[in-house]
Short mmCIF file of C-alpha atoms and ligand atoms in Angstrom, two decimals:
data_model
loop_
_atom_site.label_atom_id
_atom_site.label_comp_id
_atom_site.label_asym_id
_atom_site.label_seq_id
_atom_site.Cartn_x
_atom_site.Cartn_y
_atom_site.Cartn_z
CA UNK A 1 0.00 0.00 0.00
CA UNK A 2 1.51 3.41 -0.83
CA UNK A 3 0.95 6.55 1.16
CA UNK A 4 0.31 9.93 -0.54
CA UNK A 5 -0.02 13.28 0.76
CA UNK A 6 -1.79 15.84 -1.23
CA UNK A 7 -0.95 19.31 0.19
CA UNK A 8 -2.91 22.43 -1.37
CA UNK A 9 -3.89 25.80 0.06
CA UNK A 10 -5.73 27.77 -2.39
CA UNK A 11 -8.45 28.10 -4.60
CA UNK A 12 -6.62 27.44 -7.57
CA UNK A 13 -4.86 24.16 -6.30
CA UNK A 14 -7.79 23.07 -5.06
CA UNK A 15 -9.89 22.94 -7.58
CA UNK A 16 -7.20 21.43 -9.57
CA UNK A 17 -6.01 18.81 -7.13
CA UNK A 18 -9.31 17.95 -6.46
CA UNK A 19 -10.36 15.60 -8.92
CA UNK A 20 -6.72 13.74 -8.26
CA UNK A 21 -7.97 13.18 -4.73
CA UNK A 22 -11.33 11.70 -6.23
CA UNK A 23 -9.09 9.26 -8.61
CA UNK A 24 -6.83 8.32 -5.69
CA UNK A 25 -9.86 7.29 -3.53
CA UNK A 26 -11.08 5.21 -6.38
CA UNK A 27 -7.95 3.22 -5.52
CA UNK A 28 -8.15 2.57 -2.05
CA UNK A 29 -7.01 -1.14 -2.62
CA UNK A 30 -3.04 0.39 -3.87
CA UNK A 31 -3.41 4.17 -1.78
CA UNK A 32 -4.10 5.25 1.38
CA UNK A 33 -4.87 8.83 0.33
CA UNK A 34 -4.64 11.72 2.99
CA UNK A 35 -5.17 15.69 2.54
CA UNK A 36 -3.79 18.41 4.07
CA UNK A 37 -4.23 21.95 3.56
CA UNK A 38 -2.46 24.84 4.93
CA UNK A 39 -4.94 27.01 4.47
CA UNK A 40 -3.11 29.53 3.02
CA UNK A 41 -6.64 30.74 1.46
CA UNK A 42 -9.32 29.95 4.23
CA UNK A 43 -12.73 31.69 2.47
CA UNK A 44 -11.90 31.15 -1.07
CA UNK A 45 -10.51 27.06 -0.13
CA UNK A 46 -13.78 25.92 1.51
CA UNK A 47 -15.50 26.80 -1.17
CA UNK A 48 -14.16 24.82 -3.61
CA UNK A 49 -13.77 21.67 -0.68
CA UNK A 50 -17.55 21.77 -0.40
CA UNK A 51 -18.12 21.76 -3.94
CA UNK A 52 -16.19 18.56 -4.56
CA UNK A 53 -16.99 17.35 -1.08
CA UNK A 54 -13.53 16.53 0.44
CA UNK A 55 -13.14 16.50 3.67
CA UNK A 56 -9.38 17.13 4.81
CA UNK A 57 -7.37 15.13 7.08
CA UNK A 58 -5.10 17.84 8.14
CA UNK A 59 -5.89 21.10 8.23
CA UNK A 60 -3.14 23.93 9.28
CA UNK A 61 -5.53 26.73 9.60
CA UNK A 62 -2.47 29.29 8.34
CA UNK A 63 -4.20 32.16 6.55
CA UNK A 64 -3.93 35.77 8.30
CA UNK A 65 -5.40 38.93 7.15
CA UNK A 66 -3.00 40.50 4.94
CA UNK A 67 -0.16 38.21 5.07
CA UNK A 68 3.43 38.15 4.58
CA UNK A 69 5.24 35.63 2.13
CA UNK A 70 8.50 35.54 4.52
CA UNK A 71 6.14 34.83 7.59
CA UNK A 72 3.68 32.56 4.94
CA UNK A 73 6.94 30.38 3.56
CA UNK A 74 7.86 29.96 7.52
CA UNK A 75 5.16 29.02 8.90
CA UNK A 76 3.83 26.29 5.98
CA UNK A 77 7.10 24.64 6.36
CA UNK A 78 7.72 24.23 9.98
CA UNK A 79 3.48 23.32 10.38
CA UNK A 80 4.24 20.58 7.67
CA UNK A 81 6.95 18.91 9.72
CA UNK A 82 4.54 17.01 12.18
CA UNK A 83 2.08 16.06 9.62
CA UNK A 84 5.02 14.25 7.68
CA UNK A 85 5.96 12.77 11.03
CA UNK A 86 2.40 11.31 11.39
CA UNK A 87 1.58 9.90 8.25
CA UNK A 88 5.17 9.14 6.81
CA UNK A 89 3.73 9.38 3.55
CA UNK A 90 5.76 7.76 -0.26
CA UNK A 91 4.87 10.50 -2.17
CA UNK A 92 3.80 14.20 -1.45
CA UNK A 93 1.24 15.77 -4.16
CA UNK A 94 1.77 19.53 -4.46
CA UNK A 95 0.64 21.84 -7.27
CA UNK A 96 1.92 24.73 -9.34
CA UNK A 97 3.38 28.34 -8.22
CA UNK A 98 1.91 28.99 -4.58
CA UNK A 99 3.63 29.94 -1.74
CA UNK A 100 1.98 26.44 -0.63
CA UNK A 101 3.57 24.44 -3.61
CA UNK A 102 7.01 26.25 -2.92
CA UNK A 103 7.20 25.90 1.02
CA UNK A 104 5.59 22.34 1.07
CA UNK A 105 8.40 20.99 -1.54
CA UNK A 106 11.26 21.71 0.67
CA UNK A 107 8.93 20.20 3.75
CA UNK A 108 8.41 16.90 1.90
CA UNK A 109 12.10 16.98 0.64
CA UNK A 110 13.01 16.80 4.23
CA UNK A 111 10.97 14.05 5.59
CA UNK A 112 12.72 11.91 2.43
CA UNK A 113 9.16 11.20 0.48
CA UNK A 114 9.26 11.29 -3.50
CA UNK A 115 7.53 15.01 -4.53
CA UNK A 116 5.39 14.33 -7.46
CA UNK A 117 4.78 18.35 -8.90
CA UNK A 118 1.19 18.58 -10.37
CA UNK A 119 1.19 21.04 -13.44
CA UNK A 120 5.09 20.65 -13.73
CA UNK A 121 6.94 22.69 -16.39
CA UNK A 122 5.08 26.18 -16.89
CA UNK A 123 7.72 29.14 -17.09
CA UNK A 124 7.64 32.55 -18.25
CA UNK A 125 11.52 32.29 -18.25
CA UNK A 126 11.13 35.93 -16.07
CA UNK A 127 12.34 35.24 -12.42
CA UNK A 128 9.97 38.17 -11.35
CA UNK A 129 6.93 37.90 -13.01
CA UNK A 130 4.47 36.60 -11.96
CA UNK A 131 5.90 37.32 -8.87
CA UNK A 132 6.35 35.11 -6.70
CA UNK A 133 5.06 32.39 -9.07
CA UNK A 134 7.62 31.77 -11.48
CA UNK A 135 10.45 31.23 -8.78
CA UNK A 136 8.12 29.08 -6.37
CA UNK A 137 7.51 26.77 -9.44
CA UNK A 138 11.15 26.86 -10.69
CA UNK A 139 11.69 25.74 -6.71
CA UNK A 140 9.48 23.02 -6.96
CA UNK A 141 10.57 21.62 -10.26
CA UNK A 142 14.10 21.70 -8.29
CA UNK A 143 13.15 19.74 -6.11
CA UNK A 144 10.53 16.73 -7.39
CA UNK A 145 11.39 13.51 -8.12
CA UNK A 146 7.76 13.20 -10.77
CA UNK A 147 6.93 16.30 -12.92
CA UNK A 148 3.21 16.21 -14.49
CA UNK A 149 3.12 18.72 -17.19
CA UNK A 150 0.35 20.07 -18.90
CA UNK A 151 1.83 20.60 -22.18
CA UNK A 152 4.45 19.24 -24.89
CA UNK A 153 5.41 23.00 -24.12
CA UNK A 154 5.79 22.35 -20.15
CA UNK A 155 7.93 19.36 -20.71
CA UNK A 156 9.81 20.88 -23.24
CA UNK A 157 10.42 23.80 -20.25
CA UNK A 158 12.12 21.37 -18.08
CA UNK A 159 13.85 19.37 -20.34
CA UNK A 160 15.89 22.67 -20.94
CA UNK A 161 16.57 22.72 -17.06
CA UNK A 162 17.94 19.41 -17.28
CA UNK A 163 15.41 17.36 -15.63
CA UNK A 164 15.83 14.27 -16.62
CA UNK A 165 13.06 12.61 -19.35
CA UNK A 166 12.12 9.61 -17.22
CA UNK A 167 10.68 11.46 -14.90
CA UNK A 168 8.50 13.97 -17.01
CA UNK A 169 4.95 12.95 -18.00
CA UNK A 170 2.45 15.07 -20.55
CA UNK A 171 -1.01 14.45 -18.85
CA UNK A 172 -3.07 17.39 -19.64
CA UNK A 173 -3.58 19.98 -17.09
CA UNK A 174 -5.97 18.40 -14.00
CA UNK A 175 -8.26 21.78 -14.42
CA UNK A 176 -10.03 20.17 -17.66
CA UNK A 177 -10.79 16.94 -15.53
CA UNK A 178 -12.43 19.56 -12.75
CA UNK A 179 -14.13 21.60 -15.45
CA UNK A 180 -15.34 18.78 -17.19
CA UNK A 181 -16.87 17.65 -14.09
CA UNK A 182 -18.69 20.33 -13.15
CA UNK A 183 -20.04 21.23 -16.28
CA UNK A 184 -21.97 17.90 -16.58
CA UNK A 185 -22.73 18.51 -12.97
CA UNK A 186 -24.16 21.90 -13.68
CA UNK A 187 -26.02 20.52 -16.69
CA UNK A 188 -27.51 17.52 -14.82
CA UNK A 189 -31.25 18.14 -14.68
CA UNK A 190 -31.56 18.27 -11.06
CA UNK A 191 -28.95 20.42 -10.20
CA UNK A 192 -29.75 23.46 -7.95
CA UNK A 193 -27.34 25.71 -6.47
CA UNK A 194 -28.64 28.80 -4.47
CA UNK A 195 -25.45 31.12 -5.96
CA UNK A 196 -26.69 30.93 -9.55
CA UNK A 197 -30.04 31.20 -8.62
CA UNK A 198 -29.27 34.54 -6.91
CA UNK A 199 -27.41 35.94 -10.27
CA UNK A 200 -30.22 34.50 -12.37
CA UNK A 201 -32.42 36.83 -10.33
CA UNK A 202 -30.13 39.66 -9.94
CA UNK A 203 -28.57 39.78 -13.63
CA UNK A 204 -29.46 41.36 -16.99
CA UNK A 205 -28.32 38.59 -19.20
CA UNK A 206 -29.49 40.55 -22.32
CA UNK A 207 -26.53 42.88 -22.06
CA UNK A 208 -22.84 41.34 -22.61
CA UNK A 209 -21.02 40.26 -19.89
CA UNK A 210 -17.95 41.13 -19.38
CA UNK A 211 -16.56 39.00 -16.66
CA UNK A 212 -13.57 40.12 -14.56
CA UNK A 213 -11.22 39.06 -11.72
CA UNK A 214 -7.58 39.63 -10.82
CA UNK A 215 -5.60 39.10 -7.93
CA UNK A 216 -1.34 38.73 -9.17
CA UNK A 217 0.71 40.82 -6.88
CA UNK A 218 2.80 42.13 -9.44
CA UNK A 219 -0.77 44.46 -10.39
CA UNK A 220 -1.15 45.45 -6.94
CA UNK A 221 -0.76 49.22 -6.49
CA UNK A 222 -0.47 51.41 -9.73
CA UNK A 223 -1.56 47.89 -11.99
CA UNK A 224 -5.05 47.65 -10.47
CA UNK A 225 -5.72 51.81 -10.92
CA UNK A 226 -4.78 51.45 -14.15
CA UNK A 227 -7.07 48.02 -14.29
CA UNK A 228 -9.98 50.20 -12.70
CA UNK A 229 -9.87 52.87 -15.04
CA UNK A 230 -10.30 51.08 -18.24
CA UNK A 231 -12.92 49.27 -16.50
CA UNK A 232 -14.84 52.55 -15.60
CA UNK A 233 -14.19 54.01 -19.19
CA UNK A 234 -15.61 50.61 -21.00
CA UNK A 235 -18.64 50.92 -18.66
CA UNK A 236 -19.02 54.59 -19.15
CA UNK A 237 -19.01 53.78 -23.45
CA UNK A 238 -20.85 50.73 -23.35
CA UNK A 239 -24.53 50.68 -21.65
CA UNK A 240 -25.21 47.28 -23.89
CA UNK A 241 -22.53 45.74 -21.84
CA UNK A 242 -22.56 44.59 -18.09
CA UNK A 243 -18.87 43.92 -16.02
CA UNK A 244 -19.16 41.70 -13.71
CA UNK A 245 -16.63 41.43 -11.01
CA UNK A 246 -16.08 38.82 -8.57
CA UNK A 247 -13.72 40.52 -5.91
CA UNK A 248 -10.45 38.46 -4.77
CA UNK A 249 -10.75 38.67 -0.94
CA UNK A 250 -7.25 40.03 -1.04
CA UNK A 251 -7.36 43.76 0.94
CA UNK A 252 -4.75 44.83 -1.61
CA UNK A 253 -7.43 43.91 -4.35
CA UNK A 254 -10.75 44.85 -2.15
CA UNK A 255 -9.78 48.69 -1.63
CA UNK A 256 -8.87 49.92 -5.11
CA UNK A 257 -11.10 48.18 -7.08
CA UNK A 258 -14.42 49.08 -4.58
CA UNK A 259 -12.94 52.34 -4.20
CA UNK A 260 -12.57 53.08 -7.99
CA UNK A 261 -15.96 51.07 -8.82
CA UNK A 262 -18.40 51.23 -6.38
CA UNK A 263 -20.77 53.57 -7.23
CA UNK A 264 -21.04 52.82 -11.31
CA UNK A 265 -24.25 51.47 -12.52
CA UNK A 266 -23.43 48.97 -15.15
CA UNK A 267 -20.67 47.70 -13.00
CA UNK A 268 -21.31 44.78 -10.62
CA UNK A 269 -18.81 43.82 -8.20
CA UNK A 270 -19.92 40.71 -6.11
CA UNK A 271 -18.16 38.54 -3.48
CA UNK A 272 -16.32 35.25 -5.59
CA UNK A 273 -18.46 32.72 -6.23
CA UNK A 274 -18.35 29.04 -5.87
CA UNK A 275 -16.61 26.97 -8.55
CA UNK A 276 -19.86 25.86 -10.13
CA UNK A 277 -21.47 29.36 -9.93
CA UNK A 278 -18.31 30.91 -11.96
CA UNK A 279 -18.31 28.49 -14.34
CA UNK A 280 -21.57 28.96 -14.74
CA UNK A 281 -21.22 32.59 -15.26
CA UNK A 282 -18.20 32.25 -17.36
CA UNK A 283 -20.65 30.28 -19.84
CA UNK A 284 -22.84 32.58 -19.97
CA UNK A 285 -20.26 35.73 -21.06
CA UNK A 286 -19.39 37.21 -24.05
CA UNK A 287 -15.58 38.09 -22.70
CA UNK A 288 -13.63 37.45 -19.59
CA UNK A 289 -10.87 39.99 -18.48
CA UNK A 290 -8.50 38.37 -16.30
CA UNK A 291 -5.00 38.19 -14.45
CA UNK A 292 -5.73 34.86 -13.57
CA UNK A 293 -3.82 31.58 -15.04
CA UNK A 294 -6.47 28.85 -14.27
CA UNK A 295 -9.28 30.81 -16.23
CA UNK A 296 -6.42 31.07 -19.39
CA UNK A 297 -6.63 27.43 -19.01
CA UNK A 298 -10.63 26.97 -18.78
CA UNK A 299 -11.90 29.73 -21.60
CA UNK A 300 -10.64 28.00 -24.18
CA UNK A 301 -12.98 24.98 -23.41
CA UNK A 302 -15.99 27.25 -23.28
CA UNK A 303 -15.12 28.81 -26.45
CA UNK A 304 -14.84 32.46 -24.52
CA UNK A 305 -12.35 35.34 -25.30
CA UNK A 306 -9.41 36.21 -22.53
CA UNK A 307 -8.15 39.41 -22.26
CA UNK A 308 -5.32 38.76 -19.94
CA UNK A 309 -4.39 41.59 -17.82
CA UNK A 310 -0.34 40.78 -17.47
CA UNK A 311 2.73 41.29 -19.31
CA UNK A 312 3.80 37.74 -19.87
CA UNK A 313 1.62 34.50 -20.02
CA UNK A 314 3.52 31.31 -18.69
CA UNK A 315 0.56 29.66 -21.03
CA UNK A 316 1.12 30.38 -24.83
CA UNK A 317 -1.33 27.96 -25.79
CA UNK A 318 -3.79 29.52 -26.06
CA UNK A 319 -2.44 32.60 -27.35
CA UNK A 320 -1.32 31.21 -30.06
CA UNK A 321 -4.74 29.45 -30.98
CA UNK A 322 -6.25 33.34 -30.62
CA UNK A 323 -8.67 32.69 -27.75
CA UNK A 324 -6.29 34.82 -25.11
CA UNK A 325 -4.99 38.00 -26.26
CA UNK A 326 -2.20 39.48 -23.57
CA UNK A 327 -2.81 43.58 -23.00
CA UNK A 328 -1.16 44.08 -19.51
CA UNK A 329 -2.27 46.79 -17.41
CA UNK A 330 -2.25 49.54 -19.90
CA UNK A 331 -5.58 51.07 -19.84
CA UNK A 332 -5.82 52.20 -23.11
CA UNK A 333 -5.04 49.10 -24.59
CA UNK A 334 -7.69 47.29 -22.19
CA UNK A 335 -10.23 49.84 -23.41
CA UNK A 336 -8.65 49.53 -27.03
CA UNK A 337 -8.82 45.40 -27.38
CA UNK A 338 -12.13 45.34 -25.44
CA UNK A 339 -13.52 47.62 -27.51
CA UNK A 340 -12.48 45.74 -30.74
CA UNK A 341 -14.53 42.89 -29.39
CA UNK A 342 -17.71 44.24 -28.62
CA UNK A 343 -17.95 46.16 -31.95
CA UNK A 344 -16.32 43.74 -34.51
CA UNK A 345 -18.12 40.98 -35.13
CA UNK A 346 -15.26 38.54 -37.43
CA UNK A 347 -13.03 39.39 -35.20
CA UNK A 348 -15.00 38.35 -32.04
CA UNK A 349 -16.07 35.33 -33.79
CA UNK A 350 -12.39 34.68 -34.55
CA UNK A 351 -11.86 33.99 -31.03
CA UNK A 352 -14.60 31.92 -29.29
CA UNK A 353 -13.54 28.64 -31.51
CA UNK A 354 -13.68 25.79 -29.13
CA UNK A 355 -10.13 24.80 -28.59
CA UNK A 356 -8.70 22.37 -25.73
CA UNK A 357 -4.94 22.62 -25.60
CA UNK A 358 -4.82 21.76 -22.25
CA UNK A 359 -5.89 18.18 -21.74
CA UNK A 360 -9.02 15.95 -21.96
CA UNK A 361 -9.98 15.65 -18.77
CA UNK A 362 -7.97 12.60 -18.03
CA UNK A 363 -5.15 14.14 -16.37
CA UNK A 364 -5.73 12.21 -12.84
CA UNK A 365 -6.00 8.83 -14.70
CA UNK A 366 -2.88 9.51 -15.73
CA UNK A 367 -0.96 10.80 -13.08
CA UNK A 368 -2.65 7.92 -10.83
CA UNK A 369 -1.77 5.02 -12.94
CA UNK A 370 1.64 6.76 -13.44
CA UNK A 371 2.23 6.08 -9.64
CA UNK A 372 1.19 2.73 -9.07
CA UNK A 373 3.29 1.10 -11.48
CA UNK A 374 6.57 2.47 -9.68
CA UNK A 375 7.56 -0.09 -6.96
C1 UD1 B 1 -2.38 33.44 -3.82
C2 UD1 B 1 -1.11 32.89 -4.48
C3 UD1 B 1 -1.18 33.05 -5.99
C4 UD1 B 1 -2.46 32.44 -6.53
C5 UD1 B 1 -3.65 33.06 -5.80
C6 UD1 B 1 -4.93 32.42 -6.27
C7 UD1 B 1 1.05 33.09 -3.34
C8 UD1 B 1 2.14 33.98 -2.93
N1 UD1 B 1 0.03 33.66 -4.00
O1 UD1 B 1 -2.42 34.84 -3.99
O2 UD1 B 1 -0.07 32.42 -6.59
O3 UD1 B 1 -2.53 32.70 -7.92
O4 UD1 B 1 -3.52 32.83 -4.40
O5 UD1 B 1 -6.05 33.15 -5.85
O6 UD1 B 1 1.07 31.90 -3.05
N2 UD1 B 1 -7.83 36.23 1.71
C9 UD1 B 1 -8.98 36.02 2.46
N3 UD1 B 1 -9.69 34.86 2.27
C10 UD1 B 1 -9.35 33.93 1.37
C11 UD1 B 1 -8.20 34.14 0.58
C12 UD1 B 1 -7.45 35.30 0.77
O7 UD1 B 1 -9.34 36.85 3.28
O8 UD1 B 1 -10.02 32.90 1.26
C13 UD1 B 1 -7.04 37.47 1.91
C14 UD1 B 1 -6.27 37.43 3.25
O9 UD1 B 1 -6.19 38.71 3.77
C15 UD1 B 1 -4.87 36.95 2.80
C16 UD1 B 1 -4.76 37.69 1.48
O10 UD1 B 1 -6.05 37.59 0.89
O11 UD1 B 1 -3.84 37.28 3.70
C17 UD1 B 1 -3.69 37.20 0.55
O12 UD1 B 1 -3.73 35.79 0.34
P1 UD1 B 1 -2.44 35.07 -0.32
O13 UD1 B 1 -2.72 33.63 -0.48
O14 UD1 B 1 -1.20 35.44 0.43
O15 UD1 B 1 -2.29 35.79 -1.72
P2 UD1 B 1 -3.23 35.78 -2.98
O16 UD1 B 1 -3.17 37.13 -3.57
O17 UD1 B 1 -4.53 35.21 -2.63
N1 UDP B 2 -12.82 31.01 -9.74
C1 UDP B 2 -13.88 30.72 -8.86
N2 UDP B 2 -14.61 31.77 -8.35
C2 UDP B 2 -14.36 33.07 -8.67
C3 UDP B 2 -13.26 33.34 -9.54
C4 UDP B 2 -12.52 32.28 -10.04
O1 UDP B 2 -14.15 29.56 -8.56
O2 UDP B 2 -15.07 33.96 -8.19
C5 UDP B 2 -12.02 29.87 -10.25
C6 UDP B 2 -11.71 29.88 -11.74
O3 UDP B 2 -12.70 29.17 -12.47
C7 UDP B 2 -10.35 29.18 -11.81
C8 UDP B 2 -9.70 29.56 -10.48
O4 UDP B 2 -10.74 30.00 -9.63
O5 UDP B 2 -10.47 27.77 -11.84
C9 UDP B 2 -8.68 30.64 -10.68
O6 UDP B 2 -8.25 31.11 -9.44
P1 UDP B 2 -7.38 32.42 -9.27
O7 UDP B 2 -7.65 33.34 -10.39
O8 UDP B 2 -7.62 32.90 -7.88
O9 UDP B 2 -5.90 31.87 -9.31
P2 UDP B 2 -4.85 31.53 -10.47
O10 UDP B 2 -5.47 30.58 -11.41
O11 UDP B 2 -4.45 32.82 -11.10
O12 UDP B 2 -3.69 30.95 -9.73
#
């Protein structure tokens, strides 16, 4: 019987290490399977754990209003050390570019277990930006002994960092197998969930939605003003259109953004939803604006134009397909390629092609039946 550890913290990883959980427990004959999250989002997190109705085994409770990353990094790490103790688990599960995935690498490397890095390989090749993303992720790729990458482009990534080929497998990113599943969840016909009912009642769906969120540090400050003001102008031009904005819980987020936005009418900001209420939502839009790299990875799927507010994508899939256009934080060019969309038709059309470069929703299977043929 082997013993893995799947350590998350945030939204992100959790909705993307949560259908691995559901393939390990299919397997309880070859796994004992154990969870443990640091917490490192606390709101946000429990969302998505309801959702997909996972109960954790260890819970470090570590989130603090406006935290640190040195106090963050410190904390993870010496909370993780008698959690490995306990369970003395084979392999430790962590995913991506968190501070989580970072500090719980170097936690796992020291109890001796084999790290197996979930959505291996992604690099912008800029050791600032994202920030603190691309070097937490470098760290981690450092350190695992089993890198799951995405992408032919991911593996190609670490290849160039030496890592050796045995120990790279393509599975397709896990955030298909989680968006596949709750779209036929969503779609089942008895499905009721009391979030969408409320934007059902509380939405004009005959105006365009423009759906927005954002969160990367490297936008805090002067990048989310300058987010916030092309938002304001495109709302001001545009009374066919409707933003809607589901507010990261971050305070360096919160205060610009309902400073700046508050009081406009065709501008909704709202608390984030649930996973199955945003996907819901993103369905339902005619563009998404976004800093965010799991929602680069899901538009595509739903056919849905990305206007990704950063300077660099670690994800050039999908830019190269057309669906994801990058235009930073520049607010004229926000205003300029937004503007393009709503008015040109071939163009727009030109960009909601259904297009799945990043898996087929059998990512887990993969990873899963990669690990029980090691001895
Ligand atoms: C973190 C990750 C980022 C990831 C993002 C996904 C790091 C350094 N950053 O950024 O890579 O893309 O999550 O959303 O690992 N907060 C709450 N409730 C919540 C979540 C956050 O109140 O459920 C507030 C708290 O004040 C918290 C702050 O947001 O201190 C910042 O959270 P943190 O995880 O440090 O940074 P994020 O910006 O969320
Ligand atoms: N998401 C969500 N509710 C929201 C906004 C986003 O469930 O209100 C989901 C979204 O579908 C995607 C993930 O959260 O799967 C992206 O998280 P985030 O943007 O916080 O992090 P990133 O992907 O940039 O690391």
């Amino acid at each position: 019987m082997k013993k893995n550890l799947i350590v998350f913290g945030t939204r992100p990883e959790a909705i993307k290490m949560a259908p691995l959980v559901k393939e390990f427990e299919k397997h309880t004959a070859s796994f004992e399977t154990r969870v443990c999250i640091t917490a490192q989002h606390r709101e946000m997190l429990d969302q998505v754990l309801a959702f997909f109705e996972i109960t954790p085994y260890y819970d470090l409770d570590l989130m603090r209003p406006n935290q640190n990353l040195y106090t963050l990094t410190a904390t993870i790490i010496e909370s993780l050390k008698p959690v490995l103790e306990d369970f003395q688990p084979d392999f430790v599960y962590v995913h991506g570019d968190t501070t989580t995935t970072m500090a719980a690498s170097i936690a796992a490397f020291y109890s001796g277990a084999k790290i197996c890095h979930v959505e291996a390989g992604l690099r912008t090749f800029n050791k600032r930006n994202p920030f603190p993303e691309e070097l937490n992720r470098s760290i981690a790729g450092r350190i695992a002994d089993y890198h799951f990458a995405p992408t032919e482009t991911a593996k190609a990534n670490l290849l160039k960092e030496n890592i050796s080929a045995k120990s790279i497998v393509v599975t397709g990113n896990t955030v298909i197998d989680a968006l596949m599943f709750s779209v036929a969840k969503l779609h089942t016909q008895n499905y009721s969930d009391n979030e969408i009912d409320t934007l059902k009642n509380t939405i004009d769906f005959n105006k365009k939605i423009i759906l927005v969120t954002g969160h990367r540090r490297e936008n805090h400050g002067q990048g989310f003003i300058d987010i916030c003001k092309a938002l304001k102008q495109i709302a001001e031009n545009h009374s066919e259109a409707l933003i809607i904005y589901p507010v990261h819980l971050n305070p360096n987020v919160q205060k610009p953004v309902y400073k700046l936005l508050g009081e406009i009418s065709n501008i909704k900001l709202i608390s984030p939803l649930s996973y199955p209420a945003f996907v819901w939502l993103m369905e339902k839009s005619f563009l998404i604006l976004t800093d965010s790299g799991g929602i680069q990875e899901e538009a595509p799927s739903l056919g849905k134009p990305v206007l990704v507010m950063r300077e660099t994508t670690e994800r050039p899939e999908a830019v190269e397909a057309g669906t994801v256009i990058l235009v930073g934080t520049n607010t004229d060019k926000i205003i300029y390629e937004t503007e393009k969309l709503l008015k040109d038709k071939e163009h727009y059309l030109q960009r909601t092609k259904l297009y799945n470069p990043y898996g087929d929703g059998k990512a887990c299977a993969r990873i899963c039946g990669f690990i029980a043929q090691i001895y």
